[in-house]
């Protein structure tokens, strides 16, 4: 079974600085999708960014980018120019066959003014 | 602008009670999912459904059942609630896309406390 591991339960960053959240996964498949979701306090979970495993180019969405290392099975999220609104729980997820997602444990990000 | 609606944000139930958690989506999505979220464990899949009247077990189906009589509605049922089912329950839906990427739209969550 596929597993997703987020080894950082909590992270903090100063406003306007850059932070990187780690994620590793285990799979024997060669084609799959990876996601980062954000869950703000008392608000709905939303998609931040996604990556197709067959694409070597790292995905980027404005201030959010990923470092996808397929051989190492690593998928980290970089947030540049951090803002107070980035404070949230972040979940890494892997899409298994049949459209099922497996989630990591989550990383609670605090942004300090 | 709410697209996935969970009927109750907070519920308090007694051990042994039957509990219904309702989820409705207005995006005509084929796929619907129920997850539970616990600190340090992330989200774990309970049940999912690819179509009306279809259901598949997820990773932790024990103690739960589901119903999908209409495409837009997916209900989670706890036949006899127990204290270890105290948790946040998240409903999500997605479309069956050609790209294969299964982007989930989540509801706001239902926090269930079983006393």
CSV table of C-alpha atoms in Angstrom, one decimal:
chain,number,residue,atom,x,y,z
A,1,UNK,CA,0.0,0.0,0.0
A,2,UNK,CA,1.1,3.5,-0.7
A,3,UNK,CA,2.1,5.7,2.2
A,4,UNK,CA,2.7,9.4,2.6
A,5,UNK,CA,4.9,10.8,5.3
A,6,UNK,CA,5.2,14.4,6.5
A,7,UNK,CA,8.0,14.4,9.1
A,8,UNK,CA,7.4,18.0,10.3
A,9,UNK,CA,4.3,18.2,12.5
A,10,UNK,CA,4.8,22.0,12.9
A,11,UNK,CA,6.7,24.7,11.1
A,12,UNK,CA,7.0,28.4,11.5
A,13,UNK,CA,8.1,31.2,9.3
A,14,UNK,CA,8.5,35.0,9.4
A,15,UNK,CA,6.2,37.0,7.2
A,16,UNK,CA,7.9,37.6,3.8
A,17,UNK,CA,10.4,34.8,4.3
A,18,UNK,CA,10.5,31.4,2.5
A,19,UNK,CA,9.6,28.1,4.1
A,20,UNK,CA,9.8,24.5,2.8
A,21,UNK,CA,7.5,21.7,3.9
A,22,UNK,CA,8.7,18.1,3.4
A,23,UNK,CA,6.8,15.1,2.1
A,24,UNK,CA,8.0,11.6,1.1
A,25,UNK,CA,5.9,8.8,-0.3
A,26,UNK,CA,6.3,5.2,-1.0
A,27,UNK,CA,5.0,3.6,-4.2
A,28,UNK,CA,5.8,1.0,-6.8
A,29,UNK,CA,3.9,2.7,-9.5
A,30,UNK,CA,5.5,4.8,-12.2
A,31,UNK,CA,2.6,7.1,-13.1
A,32,UNK,CA,0.7,9.0,-10.5
A,33,UNK,CA,-0.3,12.4,-9.1
A,34,UNK,CA,0.8,14.3,-6.1
A,35,UNK,CA,-1.0,17.1,-4.3
A,36,UNK,CA,-0.6,19.7,-1.6
A,37,UNK,CA,-3.8,20.7,0.1
A,38,UNK,CA,-4.2,23.6,2.6
A,39,UNK,CA,-6.7,23.7,5.5
A,40,UNK,CA,-7.0,27.2,7.1
A,41,UNK,CA,-8.3,27.4,10.6
A,42,UNK,CA,-12.0,26.6,10.7
A,43,UNK,CA,-12.2,26.7,6.9
A,44,UNK,CA,-12.5,24.2,4.1
A,45,UNK,CA,-9.6,22.3,2.6
A,46,UNK,CA,-8.4,23.6,-0.7
A,47,UNK,CA,-6.0,22.5,-3.4
A,48,UNK,CA,-2.7,24.4,-3.4
A,49,UNK,CA,-0.8,22.7,-6.2
A,50,UNK,CA,-0.5,19.4,-8.0
A,51,UNK,CA,2.2,17.5,-9.9
A,52,UNK,CA,2.0,14.8,-12.5
A,53,UNK,CA,4.8,12.2,-12.0
A,54,UNK,CA,5.5,11.9,-15.7
A,55,UNK,CA,6.4,15.6,-15.9
A,56,UNK,CA,10.0,16.4,-14.9
A,57,UNK,CA,9.2,20.1,-14.6
A,58,UNK,CA,8.3,21.2,-11.1
A,59,UNK,CA,4.8,22.7,-10.7
A,60,UNK,CA,4.5,26.3,-9.7
A,61,UNK,CA,1.4,28.4,-8.7
A,62,UNK,CA,2.3,32.0,-7.9
A,63,UNK,CA,4.2,31.9,-4.6
A,64,UNK,CA,3.9,28.2,-4.2
A,65,UNK,CA,6.3,25.7,-5.9
A,66,UNK,CA,7.3,22.1,-5.5
A,67,UNK,CA,10.5,20.3,-5.6
A,68,UNK,CA,9.6,16.9,-7.0
A,69,UNK,CA,12.4,14.3,-6.8
A,70,UNK,CA,10.9,11.1,-8.3
A,71,UNK,CA,13.8,8.8,-7.7
A,72,UNK,CA,14.0,9.9,-4.0
A,73,UNK,CA,10.1,9.8,-3.8
A,74,UNK,CA,10.2,13.3,-2.3
A,75,UNK,CA,7.7,16.1,-2.9
A,76,UNK,CA,8.3,19.2,-0.9
A,77,UNK,CA,6.4,22.5,-1.0
A,78,UNK,CA,8.1,25.8,-1.0
A,79,UNK,CA,6.2,28.9,0.0
A,80,UNK,CA,7.9,32.2,-1.0
A,81,UNK,CA,7.2,35.6,0.5
A,82,UNK,CA,5.0,34.1,3.2
A,83,UNK,CA,1.9,35.9,4.2
A,84,UNK,CA,-0.3,35.8,7.3
A,85,UNK,CA,-3.0,34.1,5.2
A,86,UNK,CA,-0.7,31.2,4.5
A,87,UNK,CA,-1.1,30.0,8.1
A,88,UNK,CA,-2.8,26.6,7.9
A,89,UNK,CA,-2.5,22.9,8.1
A,90,UNK,CA,-0.9,21.6,5.0
A,91,UNK,CA,-1.4,18.0,3.7
A,92,UNK,CA,0.6,16.2,1.1
A,93,UNK,CA,-1.4,13.6,-0.9
A,94,UNK,CA,-0.8,10.8,-3.4
A,95,UNK,CA,-3.4,9.6,-5.9
A,96,UNK,CA,-3.6,5.9,-6.0
A,97,UNK,CA,-5.3,3.9,-8.7
A,98,UNK,CA,-9.0,4.4,-8.8
A,99,UNK,CA,-8.9,8.0,-7.9
A,100,UNK,CA,-8.2,7.3,-4.2
A,101,UNK,CA,-6.0,9.8,-2.4
A,102,UNK,CA,-3.7,8.9,0.5
A,103,UNK,CA,-2.8,11.8,2.8
A,104,UNK,CA,0.1,12.5,5.0
A,105,UNK,CA,-0.1,13.4,8.7
A,106,UNK,CA,-0.1,17.1,8.0
A,107,UNK,CA,2.2,20.0,8.9
A,108,UNK,CA,0.8,23.0,10.9
A,109,UNK,CA,2.4,26.2,9.5
A,110,UNK,CA,2.5,29.3,11.6
A,111,UNK,CA,3.4,32.7,10.0
A,112,UNK,CA,4.8,35.2,12.4
A,113,UNK,CA,4.3,38.9,11.7
B,1,UNK,CA,-20.7,29.7,-3.5
B,2,UNK,CA,-20.7,26.6,-1.3
B,3,UNK,CA,-20.2,23.5,-3.5
B,4,UNK,CA,-20.0,20.7,-1.0
B,5,UNK,CA,-22.3,21.0,2.0
B,6,UNK,CA,-22.2,19.0,5.1
B,7,UNK,CA,-25.4,19.2,7.1
B,8,UNK,CA,-23.9,19.6,10.6
B,9,UNK,CA,-20.8,21.4,11.7
B,10,UNK,CA,-20.9,20.1,15.3
B,11,UNK,CA,-22.7,17.1,16.7
B,12,UNK,CA,-22.7,15.5,20.2
B,13,UNK,CA,-24.1,12.0,20.4
B,14,UNK,CA,-24.3,9.3,23.1
B,15,UNK,CA,-22.6,5.9,22.8
B,16,UNK,CA,-24.8,3.4,21.0
B,17,UNK,CA,-26.8,6.1,19.1
B,18,UNK,CA,-27.2,5.8,15.3
B,19,UNK,CA,-25.6,8.8,13.6
B,20,UNK,CA,-26.2,10.2,10.1
B,21,UNK,CA,-23.8,12.6,8.5
B,22,UNK,CA,-25.1,14.1,5.3
B,23,UNK,CA,-23.2,15.5,2.4
B,24,UNK,CA,-24.5,17.2,-0.7
B,25,UNK,CA,-22.6,18.5,-3.7
B,26,UNK,CA,-23.9,20.7,-6.5
B,27,UNK,CA,-21.2,20.2,-9.1
B,28,UNK,CA,-22.6,17.0,-10.7
B,29,UNK,CA,-19.5,15.1,-9.6
B,30,UNK,CA,-19.4,11.3,-10.0
B,31,UNK,CA,-17.1,10.6,-7.1
B,32,UNK,CA,-17.8,11.2,-3.5
B,33,UNK,CA,-15.6,10.4,-0.4
B,34,UNK,CA,-15.8,10.3,3.3
B,35,UNK,CA,-12.6,10.9,5.3
B,36,UNK,CA,-12.0,11.2,9.0
B,37,UNK,CA,-9.3,13.6,10.3
B,38,UNK,CA,-7.5,13.0,13.5
B,39,UNK,CA,-4.5,14.9,14.9
B,40,UNK,CA,-1.2,13.2,13.9
B,41,UNK,CA,-3.0,10.8,11.6
B,42,UNK,CA,-4.0,13.1,8.7
B,43,UNK,CA,-7.0,12.1,6.7
B,44,UNK,CA,-8.0,8.5,6.4
B,45,UNK,CA,-10.5,7.2,3.8
B,46,UNK,CA,-13.6,5.5,5.2
B,47,UNK,CA,-15.8,4.9,2.2
B,48,UNK,CA,-16.1,6.2,-1.3
B,49,UNK,CA,-18.5,6.0,-4.2
B,50,UNK,CA,-18.0,6.3,-8.0
B,51,UNK,CA,-21.7,6.3,-8.9
B,52,UNK,CA,-25.2,6.2,-7.6
B,53,UNK,CA,-25.9,3.1,-5.5
B,54,UNK,CA,-22.2,2.1,-5.7
B,55,UNK,CA,-19.9,2.1,-2.7
B,56,UNK,CA,-16.4,0.9,-2.0
B,57,UNK,CA,-14.6,0.4,1.3
B,58,UNK,CA,-11.7,2.7,2.1
B,59,UNK,CA,-8.9,2.1,4.6
B,60,UNK,CA,-11.0,2.2,7.8
B,61,UNK,CA,-14.6,1.1,7.0
B,62,UNK,CA,-15.2,-0.8,10.3
B,63,UNK,CA,-18.1,0.7,12.2
B,64,UNK,CA,-19.4,2.8,9.3
B,65,UNK,CA,-21.7,2.4,6.4
B,66,UNK,CA,-22.7,4.7,3.6
B,67,UNK,CA,-25.7,5.4,1.3
B,68,UNK,CA,-25.8,7.0,-2.1
B,69,UNK,CA,-29.3,7.0,-3.5
B,70,UNK,CA,-28.9,10.2,-5.5
B,71,UNK,CA,-25.8,11.4,-7.4
B,72,UNK,CA,-25.5,14.6,-5.3
B,73,UNK,CA,-25.9,13.0,-1.9
B,74,UNK,CA,-23.6,10.8,0.0
B,75,UNK,CA,-24.4,9.8,3.6
B,76,UNK,CA,-22.2,8.4,6.3
B,77,UNK,CA,-23.9,6.2,8.9
B,78,UNK,CA,-22.6,5.2,12.3
B,79,UNK,CA,-24.9,2.3,13.2
B,80,UNK,CA,-23.9,2.4,16.9
B,81,UNK,CA,-21.6,5.3,17.8
B,82,UNK,CA,-18.6,4.6,20.0
B,83,UNK,CA,-16.2,7.0,21.7
B,84,UNK,CA,-13.4,6.1,19.4
B,85,UNK,CA,-15.4,7.5,16.6
B,86,UNK,CA,-15.1,11.0,18.0
B,87,UNK,CA,-13.4,12.9,15.2
B,88,UNK,CA,-13.7,15.4,12.4
B,89,UNK,CA,-15.4,14.0,9.3
B,90,UNK,CA,-14.8,15.4,5.9
B,91,UNK,CA,-16.8,14.8,2.8
B,92,UNK,CA,-15.3,15.5,-0.6
B,93,UNK,CA,-16.3,15.1,-4.3
B,94,UNK,CA,-14.5,15.0,-7.6
B,95,UNK,CA,-15.2,14.6,-11.3
B,96,UNK,CA,-14.0,11.7,-13.3
B,97,UNK,CA,-11.7,13.6,-15.6
B,98,UNK,CA,-9.7,12.7,-18.7
B,99,UNK,CA,-6.5,14.0,-17.1
B,100,UNK,CA,-6.6,11.4,-14.3
B,101,UNK,CA,-5.8,14.0,-11.6
B,102,UNK,CA,-8.5,13.6,-9.0
B,103,UNK,CA,-8.9,17.1,-7.5
B,104,UNK,CA,-11.1,16.9,-4.5
B,105,UNK,CA,-13.6,19.6,-3.4
B,106,UNK,CA,-14.1,19.4,0.3
B,107,UNK,CA,-17.0,20.3,2.6
B,108,UNK,CA,-16.4,22.3,5.8
B,109,UNK,CA,-16.4,19.2,8.0
B,110,UNK,CA,-18.5,17.8,10.7
B,111,UNK,CA,-17.0,17.5,14.2
B,112,UNK,CA,-18.6,14.6,16.0
B,113,UNK,CA,-18.2,14.0,19.7
B,114,UNK,CA,-19.4,10.7,21.1
B,115,UNK,CA,-20.0,10.7,24.9
